[in-house]
Amino acid sequence: MQNLNSLQYTVKSTAEIEKKLKTSISSGLSNKEAQERLEQYGKNEISGQAVRWWEILLRQFKSAFIYLLLGASILAFILGEIIDAGMILLFLLISAALGFYQEYRSERTLQLLQQYVALHAKVFRNSKINIIRSQEIVPGDIIILETGDKIPADVRFIETYDATVDETILTGESVPIKKTSKSLPQSVKELYRAANLGFSGTMLVNGKAKGIVIATGKQTAMGRITCLTVETKRVSNFEKGIAKFSKFILRLIVITLIFVFLANIAVKGEGANIVHLLIFSIALAVSVI
């Protein structure tokens, strides 16, 4: 099976990788095997559901606290508290604008990462060279790379001819990395130390190389970065503080409403005006917010 950790292949020999991925350097995969693996692993692409800007904007208002603030703002207008209503709306607009900016930037980041995936690739299948779409590459494919090619998937180099790769987008290294086809003496944990691996989205800036595809799509190093960037929800200390404060306010409002409502009924008894009492309680809640 396709392993999530491409770095494990740095210490394996070519024969071990062939056996593990059930492929052949001399003939490559057959079209039938490639199709079966494509169905098993999925397309070699950084997929992400396209979200429209207005969907991101509407998402900012899907919160119980937001609904409470909107209701309080409307009631404040009805009760003539224009300043209070304006302040509540201002808070809502600032909160929605900040949330929209952060989520929209994440969506744009995904689109930027997708640009680093090559459109076509040269692979060795059925004992001959084929040019296919990069989305159709599967683990076990034998891929051929030349100067200027973007590496379309994570590969373990099996042949290199003065090959150097620009890995700036992954490691930040400004100098191209010299690659080798030899097994490393010991395993590594950092991408920049994997001298016999090529990573999806990086570019071969010099020489030629041949490699075995070991990971595709979201299982590549670029795919994992995309998942962390787009799918992981980042919560700052400020957001945690606001969430905690919001819960406190909600509890305070509920307790206040119940206390005021019951206290008035207890004091006035049957003479209590339920309608006026509700309006007063809600007005008090608006003041608290």
CSV table of C-alpha atoms in Angstrom, one decimal:
chain,number,residue,atom,x,y,z
A,1,MET,CA,0.0,0.0,0.0
A,2,GLN,CA,1.0,3.6,-0.5
A,3,ASN,CA,2.7,4.8,2.7
A,4,LEU,CA,2.1,8.2,4.2
A,5,ASN,CA,5.8,8.7,5.0
A,6,SER,CA,7.9,9.0,1.8
A,7,LEU,CA,11.1,9.4,3.9
A,8,GLN,CA,11.1,5.7,4.7
A,9,TYR,CA,12.3,5.0,1.1
A,10,THR,CA,15.5,6.9,1.5
A,11,VAL,CA,17.2,3.8,3.0
A,12,LYS,CA,15.6,1.2,0.8
A,13,SER,CA,17.4,-0.3,-2.2
A,14,THR,CA,15.9,-0.2,-5.7
A,15,ALA,CA,15.0,-3.9,-5.5
A,16,GLU,CA,13.2,-3.4,-2.2
A,17,ILE,CA,11.2,-0.5,-3.6
A,18,GLU,CA,10.3,-2.6,-6.7
A,19,LYS,CA,9.1,-5.4,-4.5
A,20,LYS,CA,7.2,-3.1,-2.1
A,21,LEU,CA,5.4,-1.2,-4.8
A,22,LYS,CA,5.0,-4.2,-7.1
A,23,THR,CA,6.5,-2.6,-10.1
A,24,SER,CA,9.4,-3.2,-12.6
A,25,ILE,CA,12.1,-0.8,-13.6
A,26,SER,CA,12.5,-2.6,-16.9
A,27,SER,CA,8.9,-2.5,-18.0
A,28,GLY,CA,7.0,-0.3,-15.6
A,29,LEU,CA,3.3,-0.8,-14.8
A,30,SER,CA,0.8,-2.1,-17.3
A,31,ASN,CA,-2.1,0.0,-18.3
A,32,LYS,CA,-4.4,-2.3,-16.4
A,33,GLU,CA,-2.3,-2.1,-13.2
A,34,ALA,CA,-2.1,1.7,-13.5
A,35,GLN,CA,-5.9,1.9,-13.9
A,36,GLU,CA,-6.5,-0.3,-10.8
A,37,ARG,CA,-4.1,1.8,-8.8
A,38,LEU,CA,-5.7,5.0,-10.0
A,39,GLU,CA,-9.1,3.7,-8.6
A,40,GLN,CA,-7.4,2.6,-5.4
A,41,TYR,CA,-5.4,5.7,-4.6
A,42,GLY,CA,-7.3,8.4,-6.5
A,43,LYS,CA,-6.1,11.0,-8.8
A,44,ASN,CA,-2.7,12.6,-8.3
A,45,GLU,CA,-3.9,16.1,-7.5
A,46,ILE,CA,-4.2,18.5,-4.5
A,47,SER,CA,-8.0,18.5,-4.3
A,48,GLY,CA,-10.0,21.0,-2.4
A,49,GLN,CA,-13.7,21.9,-2.7
A,50,ALA,CA,-14.1,25.2,-4.4
A,51,VAL,CA,-15.8,27.7,-2.1
A,52,ARG,CA,-17.3,31.0,-3.4
A,53,TRP,CA,-16.4,34.2,-1.6
A,54,TRP,CA,-20.0,34.8,-0.6
A,55,GLU,CA,-20.2,31.4,1.0
A,56,ILE,CA,-17.2,32.2,3.1
A,57,LEU,CA,-18.9,35.5,4.1
A,58,LEU,CA,-22.2,33.9,5.0
A,59,ARG,CA,-20.3,31.3,7.1
A,60,GLN,CA,-19.1,34.1,9.4
A,61,PHE,CA,-22.7,34.6,10.6
A,62,LYS,CA,-23.4,31.0,11.5
A,63,SER,CA,-23.1,31.3,15.2
A,64,ALA,CA,-25.5,31.3,18.1
A,65,PHE,CA,-23.8,34.3,19.6
A,66,ILE,CA,-24.0,36.2,16.3
A,67,TYR,CA,-27.7,35.4,16.1
A,68,LEU,CA,-28.1,36.7,19.6
A,69,LEU,CA,-26.3,39.9,18.8
A,70,LEU,CA,-28.4,40.5,15.6
A,71,GLY,CA,-31.6,40.0,17.6
A,72,ALA,CA,-30.3,42.3,20.3
A,73,SER,CA,-29.5,44.9,17.7
A,74,ILE,CA,-32.9,44.8,16.2
A,75,LEU,CA,-34.6,45.1,19.6
A,76,ALA,CA,-32.3,48.0,20.4
A,77,PHE,CA,-33.5,49.8,17.3
A,78,ILE,CA,-37.1,49.1,18.3
A,79,LEU,CA,-36.6,50.4,21.8
A,80,GLY,CA,-34.9,53.5,20.4
A,81,GLU,CA,-31.4,52.7,21.6
A,82,ILE,CA,-29.7,53.7,18.4
A,83,ILE,CA,-26.2,54.0,19.7
A,84,ASP,CA,-26.3,50.6,21.4
A,85,ALA,CA,-27.7,49.0,18.2
A,86,GLY,CA,-25.0,50.7,16.1
A,87,MET,CA,-22.2,49.5,18.4
A,88,ILE,CA,-23.5,45.9,18.2
A,89,LEU,CA,-23.6,46.0,14.4
A,90,LEU,CA,-20.1,47.5,14.3
A,91,PHE,CA,-18.8,44.6,16.4
A,92,LEU,CA,-20.5,42.1,14.1
A,93,LEU,CA,-19.1,43.7,11.0
A,94,ILE,CA,-15.5,43.8,12.4
A,95,SER,CA,-15.8,40.1,13.5
A,96,ALA,CA,-17.2,39.0,10.1
A,97,ALA,CA,-14.5,41.0,8.2
A,98,LEU,CA,-11.7,39.4,10.1
A,99,GLY,CA,-13.1,35.9,9.7
A,100,PHE,CA,-13.7,36.4,6.0
A,101,TYR,CA,-10.2,37.6,5.4
A,102,GLN,CA,-8.6,34.7,7.2
A,103,GLU,CA,-10.7,32.0,5.4
A,104,TYR,CA,-10.5,33.6,2.0
A,105,ARG,CA,-6.7,33.8,2.3
A,106,SER,CA,-6.6,30.1,3.1
A,107,GLU,CA,-8.7,29.3,-0.1
A,108,ARG,CA,-6.3,31.4,-2.2
A,109,THR,CA,-3.3,29.6,-0.6
A,110,LEU,CA,-4.8,26.3,-1.9
A,111,GLN,CA,-5.1,27.7,-5.4
A,112,LEU,CA,-1.5,28.8,-5.2
A,113,LEU,CA,-0.2,25.4,-4.2
A,114,GLN,CA,-2.1,23.8,-7.1
A,115,GLN,CA,0.0,25.8,-9.5
A,116,TYR,CA,3.0,23.7,-8.5
A,117,VAL,CA,1.6,20.5,-9.8
A,118,ALA,CA,2.9,19.7,-13.3
A,119,LEU,CA,0.2,19.2,-16.1
A,120,HIS,CA,1.9,16.3,-17.9
A,121,ALA,CA,4.5,13.7,-17.2
A,122,LYS,CA,6.7,11.2,-19.0
A,123,VAL,CA,6.3,7.6,-17.6
A,124,PHE,CA,7.5,4.2,-18.5
A,125,ARG,CA,4.5,1.8,-19.0
A,126,ASN,CA,4.2,-1.4,-21.0
A,127,SER,CA,7.9,-1.2,-21.7
A,128,LYS,CA,7.6,2.1,-23.5
A,129,ILE,CA,7.6,5.8,-22.8
A,130,ASN,CA,4.1,7.4,-22.5
A,131,ILE,CA,3.2,11.0,-21.9
A,132,ILE,CA,0.2,11.2,-19.6
A,133,ARG,CA,-1.6,13.8,-17.5
A,134,SER,CA,0.0,14.2,-14.1
A,135,GLN,CA,-3.3,13.4,-12.4
A,136,GLU,CA,-3.1,9.9,-13.8
A,137,ILE,CA,0.3,9.1,-12.2
A,138,VAL,CA,0.1,6.3,-9.6
A,139,PRO,CA,2.4,4.8,-7.0
A,140,GLY,CA,4.8,2.4,-8.7
A,141,ASP,CA,5.0,4.4,-12.0
A,142,ILE,CA,8.5,4.8,-13.4
A,143,ILE,CA,8.8,8.5,-14.3
A,144,ILE,CA,11.4,10.2,-16.5
A,145,LEU,CA,12.5,13.7,-15.7
A,146,GLU,CA,14.6,16.2,-17.7
A,147,THR,CA,15.9,19.7,-17.0
A,148,GLY,CA,13.0,22.2,-16.5
A,149,ASP,CA,10.5,19.5,-15.5
A,150,LYS,CA,8.3,19.9,-12.4
A,151,ILE,CA,8.2,16.8,-10.4
A,152,PRO,CA,4.6,15.7,-10.4
A,153,ALA,CA,4.7,13.3,-7.4
A,154,ASP,CA,7.0,12.2,-4.7
A,155,VAL,CA,9.6,9.9,-6.3
A,156,ARG,CA,12.6,7.8,-5.2
A,157,PHE,CA,15.4,8.4,-7.7
A,158,ILE,CA,16.8,5.2,-9.3
A,159,GLU,CA,19.0,6.9,-11.9
A,160,THR,CA,20.5,10.4,-11.8
A,161,TYR,CA,22.6,12.2,-14.3
A,162,ASP,CA,24.0,15.4,-12.7
A,163,ALA,CA,20.5,16.0,-11.4
A,164,THR,CA,19.8,19.0,-9.1
A,165,VAL,CA,16.4,20.0,-7.8
A,166,ASP,CA,15.1,23.4,-6.7
A,167,GLU,CA,13.2,22.7,-3.4
A,168,THR,CA,12.6,26.3,-2.3
A,169,ILE,CA,8.8,25.9,-2.0
A,170,LEU,CA,9.2,23.1,0.5
A,171,THR,CA,12.4,23.7,2.4
A,172,GLY,CA,13.2,27.3,1.8
A,173,GLU,CA,16.7,26.4,0.5
A,174,SER,CA,17.7,28.9,-2.1
A,175,VAL,CA,20.5,26.7,-3.5
A,176,PRO,CA,19.4,23.7,-5.7
A,177,ILE,CA,20.0,20.3,-4.1
A,178,LYS,CA,22.2,17.7,-5.7
A,179,LYS,CA,20.4,14.4,-6.0
A,180,THR,CA,21.6,10.8,-6.0
A,181,SER,CA,20.1,7.4,-6.8
A,182,LYS,CA,22.0,5.6,-4.0
A,183,SER,CA,20.4,4.5,-0.8
A,184,LEU,CA,21.2,6.6,2.3
A,185,PRO,CA,23.2,5.0,5.1
A,186,GLN,CA,20.5,6.0,7.6
A,187,SER,CA,17.0,7.2,7.7
A,188,VAL,CA,16.3,11.0,7.8
A,189,LYS,CA,13.4,13.0,9.3
A,190,GLU,CA,13.8,16.3,7.4
A,191,LEU,CA,12.9,16.8,3.7
A,192,TYR,CA,16.1,18.7,2.9
A,193,ARG,CA,18.2,15.7,4.0
A,194,ALA,CA,16.4,13.3,1.6
A,195,ALA,CA,19.1,13.4,-1.2
A,196,ASN,CA,17.6,10.5,-3.2
A,197,LEU,CA,14.0,11.7,-3.1
A,198,GLY,CA,12.2,14.2,-5.4
A,199,PHE,CA,9.1,15.9,-4.1
A,200,SER,CA,5.9,17.0,-5.8
A,201,GLY,CA,5.9,20.6,-7.0
A,202,THR,CA,9.7,21.0,-7.0
A,203,MET,CA,11.7,21.4,-10.2
A,204,LEU,CA,14.6,19.7,-11.8
A,205,VAL,CA,16.8,22.6,-12.8
A,206,ASN,CA,19.7,20.6,-14.1
A,207,GLY,CA,20.5,17.1,-15.5
A,208,LYS,CA,18.2,14.1,-16.0
A,209,ALA,CA,16.7,11.6,-13.7
A,210,LYS,CA,14.5,8.5,-13.5
A,211,GLY,CA,12.5,7.6,-10.4
A,212,ILE,CA,9.8,5.4,-8.9
A,213,VAL,CA,6.6,7.2,-7.8
A,214,ILE,CA,6.2,6.5,-4.0
A,215,ALA,CA,3.4,8.9,-3.2
A,216,THR,CA,0.7,10.8,-5.0
A,217,GLY,CA,-2.0,13.4,-4.3
A,218,LYS,CA,-2.6,14.2,-0.6
A,219,GLN,CA,0.0,11.7,0.5
A,220,THR,CA,2.9,13.7,-1.0
A,221,ALA,CA,4.8,16.3,1.0
A,222,MET,CA,3.0,19.1,-0.9
A,223,GLY,CA,-0.3,17.4,-0.2
A,224,ARG,CA,0.4,17.3,3.6
A,225,ILE,CA,1.3,20.9,3.6
A,226,THR,CA,-2.0,21.7,1.8
A,227,CYS,CA,-3.9,19.8,4.4
A,228,LEU,CA,-2.2,21.7,7.2
A,229,THR,CA,-2.8,25.0,5.5
A,230,VAL,CA,-6.4,24.6,4.4
A,231,GLU,CA,-8.0,22.0,6.5
A,232,THR,CA,-6.5,22.7,9.9
A,233,LYS,CA,-8.4,25.3,11.9
A,234,ARG,CA,-6.0,27.7,13.6
A,235,VAL,CA,-7.3,29.3,16.7
A,236,SER,CA,-5.3,32.2,18.2
A,237,ASN,CA,-5.2,33.0,21.9
A,238,PHE,CA,-7.3,36.1,21.1
A,239,GLU,CA,-10.0,33.9,19.5
A,240,LYS,CA,-9.9,31.5,22.5
A,241,GLY,CA,-10.3,34.5,24.8
A,242,ILE,CA,-13.2,35.9,22.8
A,243,ALA,CA,-15.0,32.5,22.7
A,244,LYS,CA,-14.6,32.1,26.5
A,245,PHE,CA,-15.9,35.6,27.0
A,246,SER,CA,-18.8,35.0,24.7
A,247,LYS,CA,-19.9,31.9,26.7
A,248,PHE,CA,-19.6,33.9,29.9
A,249,ILE,CA,-21.9,36.6,28.4
A,250,LEU,CA,-24.4,34.1,27.2
A,251,ARG,CA,-24.6,32.4,30.6
A,252,LEU,CA,-24.9,35.8,32.3
A,253,ILE,CA,-27.7,36.9,30.0
A,254,VAL,CA,-29.7,33.7,30.6
A,255,ILE,CA,-29.2,33.9,34.4
A,256,THR,CA,-30.2,37.6,34.4
A,257,LEU,CA,-33.3,37.1,32.3
A,258,ILE,CA,-34.5,34.2,34.5
A,259,PHE,CA,-33.7,36.0,37.7
A,260,VAL,CA,-35.4,39.3,36.7
A,261,PHE,CA,-38.4,37.5,35.3
A,262,LEU,CA,-39.0,35.3,38.4
A,263,ALA,CA,-38.3,38.2,40.8
A,264,ASN,CA,-40.9,40.4,39.2
A,265,ILE,CA,-43.5,37.7,39.2
A,266,ALA,CA,-42.7,36.9,42.9
A,267,VAL,CA,-43.0,40.6,43.9
A,268,LYS,CA,-46.0,41.6,41.8
A,269,GLY,CA,-47.8,38.3,41.7
A,270,GLU,CA,-50.9,38.2,39.5
A,271,GLY,CA,-50.5,41.9,38.8
A,272,ALA,CA,-47.3,41.3,36.8
A,273,ASN,CA,-47.6,42.3,33.1
A,274,ILE,CA,-45.9,39.5,31.3
A,275,VAL,CA,-45.5,41.4,28.0
A,276,HIS,CA,-43.9,44.4,29.6
A,277,LEU,CA,-41.7,42.2,31.8
A,278,LEU,CA,-40.4,40.4,28.7
A,279,ILE,CA,-39.6,43.7,27.0
A,280,PHE,CA,-37.8,44.9,30.1
A,281,SER,CA,-35.8,41.7,30.4
A,282,ILE,CA,-34.7,41.8,26.8
A,283,ALA,CA,-33.8,45.5,27.0
A,284,LEU,CA,-31.6,44.6,30.0
A,285,ALA,CA,-30.0,41.8,28.1
A,286,VAL,CA,-29.2,44.2,25.3
A,287,SER,CA,-27.6,46.5,27.8
A,288,VAL,CA,-25.5,43.7,29.1
A,289,ILE,CA,-24.3,42.8,25.6
